[in-house]
Amino acid sequence: MALLAMTAEQRAKALAKAAEARTARRALLAEVASGAVGVAEVFERSGQDLVGRTRVVQVLRAVAGYGPARVAALMATSGVEAKRRVGALNEQQRERLLRALIS
């Protein structure tokens, strides 16, 4: 399937929209890192477009004390795939992740 050719204006709009999304995602992850927003609250906001498209790994790595190895172990023990996005988590996966974070 061939991609549609974009005009310069369409390309510029797409780039601006992507930059805006990256900035908003960076702000969300900064709030998680500062402790202003908890992981449970991020999971509750999964219906929002930006939050739903954010990878679970990114959210967990923003939590203080959780690096790549610890997050990978947490995801594996919770039975959540590494590339899963917040919006694609089901209730059981959310509960398992939150329980694992607490313990």
Short mmCIF file of C-alpha atoms in Angstrom, two decimals:
data_model
loop_
_atom_site.label_atom_id
_atom_site.label_comp_id
_atom_site.label_asym_id
_atom_site.label_seq_id
_atom_site.Cartn_x
_atom_site.Cartn_y
_atom_site.Cartn_z
CA MET A 1 0.00 0.00 0.00
CA ALA A 2 1.54 3.28 -1.10
CA LEU A 3 1.49 6.31 1.13
CA LEU A 4 -0.31 9.38 -0.06
CA ALA A 5 1.92 12.26 -1.05
CA MET A 6 1.49 15.20 1.30
CA THR A 7 1.68 18.81 0.32
CA ALA A 8 4.17 21.04 2.10
CA GLU A 9 1.33 22.59 4.08
CA GLN A 10 -0.03 19.20 5.18
CA ARG A 11 3.45 18.07 6.17
CA ALA A 12 3.98 21.24 8.22
CA LYS A 13 0.65 20.74 10.02
CA ALA A 14 1.51 17.11 10.77
CA LEU A 15 4.92 18.08 12.14
CA ALA A 16 3.39 20.78 14.34
CA LYS A 17 0.77 18.36 15.66
CA ALA A 18 3.45 15.76 16.45
CA ALA A 19 5.59 18.34 18.23
CA GLU A 20 2.58 19.43 20.29
CA ALA A 21 1.87 15.82 21.28
CA ARG A 22 5.49 15.26 22.31
CA THR A 23 5.45 18.40 24.44
CA ALA A 24 2.21 17.39 26.16
CA ARG A 25 3.48 13.85 26.77
CA ARG A 26 6.73 15.24 28.21
CA ALA A 27 4.67 17.43 30.59
CA LEU A 28 2.58 14.44 31.69
CA LEU A 29 5.68 12.35 32.40
CA ALA A 30 7.26 15.28 34.29
CA GLU A 31 4.17 15.43 36.51
CA VAL A 32 4.50 11.71 37.22
CA ALA A 33 8.21 12.14 37.97
CA SER A 34 7.55 15.00 40.38
CA GLY A 35 4.83 13.05 42.18
CA ALA A 36 2.11 15.55 41.30
CA VAL A 37 0.26 12.82 39.38
CA GLY A 38 0.26 9.17 40.37
CA VAL A 39 0.27 6.16 38.09
CA ALA A 40 -3.27 5.28 39.19
CA GLU A 41 -4.47 8.71 38.09
CA VAL A 42 -2.73 8.30 34.72
CA PHE A 43 -4.49 4.94 34.27
CA GLU A 44 -7.83 6.57 35.12
CA ARG A 45 -7.24 9.18 32.42
CA SER A 46 -6.61 6.50 29.76
CA GLY A 47 -9.66 7.70 27.81
CA GLN A 48 -7.85 10.92 26.92
CA ASP A 49 -6.17 10.69 23.54
CA LEU A 50 -2.68 11.70 24.69
CA VAL A 51 -2.68 9.47 27.78
CA GLY A 52 -4.14 6.52 25.91
CA ARG A 53 -1.35 6.65 23.33
CA THR A 54 1.45 6.83 25.89
CA ARG A 55 3.39 3.62 26.45
CA VAL A 56 3.06 2.04 29.90
CA VAL A 57 6.84 1.66 30.06
CA GLN A 58 7.29 5.43 29.72
CA VAL A 59 4.86 6.10 32.56
CA LEU A 60 6.50 3.55 34.87
CA ARG A 61 10.02 4.80 34.09
CA ALA A 62 8.92 8.27 35.13
CA VAL A 63 8.23 6.99 38.66
CA ALA A 64 11.13 7.71 41.00
CA GLY A 65 13.27 4.63 41.62
CA TYR A 66 12.10 2.71 38.55
CA GLY A 67 14.69 2.25 35.84
CA PRO A 68 14.66 0.06 32.74
CA ALA A 69 15.45 -3.22 34.52
CA ARG A 70 12.96 -2.73 37.33
CA VAL A 71 10.22 -1.66 34.91
CA ALA A 72 10.90 -4.66 32.65
CA ALA A 73 10.64 -7.01 35.63
CA LEU A 74 7.43 -5.30 36.78
CA MET A 75 5.88 -5.61 33.34
CA ALA A 76 6.88 -9.28 33.07
CA THR A 77 5.51 -10.25 36.48
CA SER A 78 2.28 -8.36 35.72
CA GLY A 79 1.85 -10.09 32.39
CA VAL A 80 1.84 -6.88 30.35
CA GLU A 81 3.64 -6.68 27.02
CA ALA A 82 6.50 -4.19 26.80
CA LYS A 83 4.95 -2.22 23.92
CA ARG A 84 1.49 -1.90 25.48
CA ARG A 85 -0.06 1.56 25.61
CA VAL A 86 -2.02 2.91 28.57
CA GLY A 87 -5.25 3.00 26.58
CA ALA A 88 -4.92 -0.67 25.66
CA LEU A 89 -4.65 -1.96 29.25
CA ASN A 90 -7.59 -3.90 30.61
CA GLU A 91 -8.76 -3.63 34.22
CA GLN A 92 -6.89 -6.74 35.37
CA GLN A 93 -3.62 -5.50 33.92
CA ARG A 94 -4.05 -2.10 35.56
CA GLU A 95 -4.77 -3.70 38.92
CA ARG A 96 -1.77 -6.05 38.67
CA LEU A 97 0.56 -3.17 37.77
CA LEU A 98 -0.72 -0.98 40.59
CA ARG A 99 -0.45 -3.84 43.11
CA ALA A 100 3.10 -4.55 41.96
CA LEU A 101 4.04 -0.87 42.31
CA ILE A 102 2.76 -0.76 45.87
CA SER A 103 4.60 -3.88 47.00
#
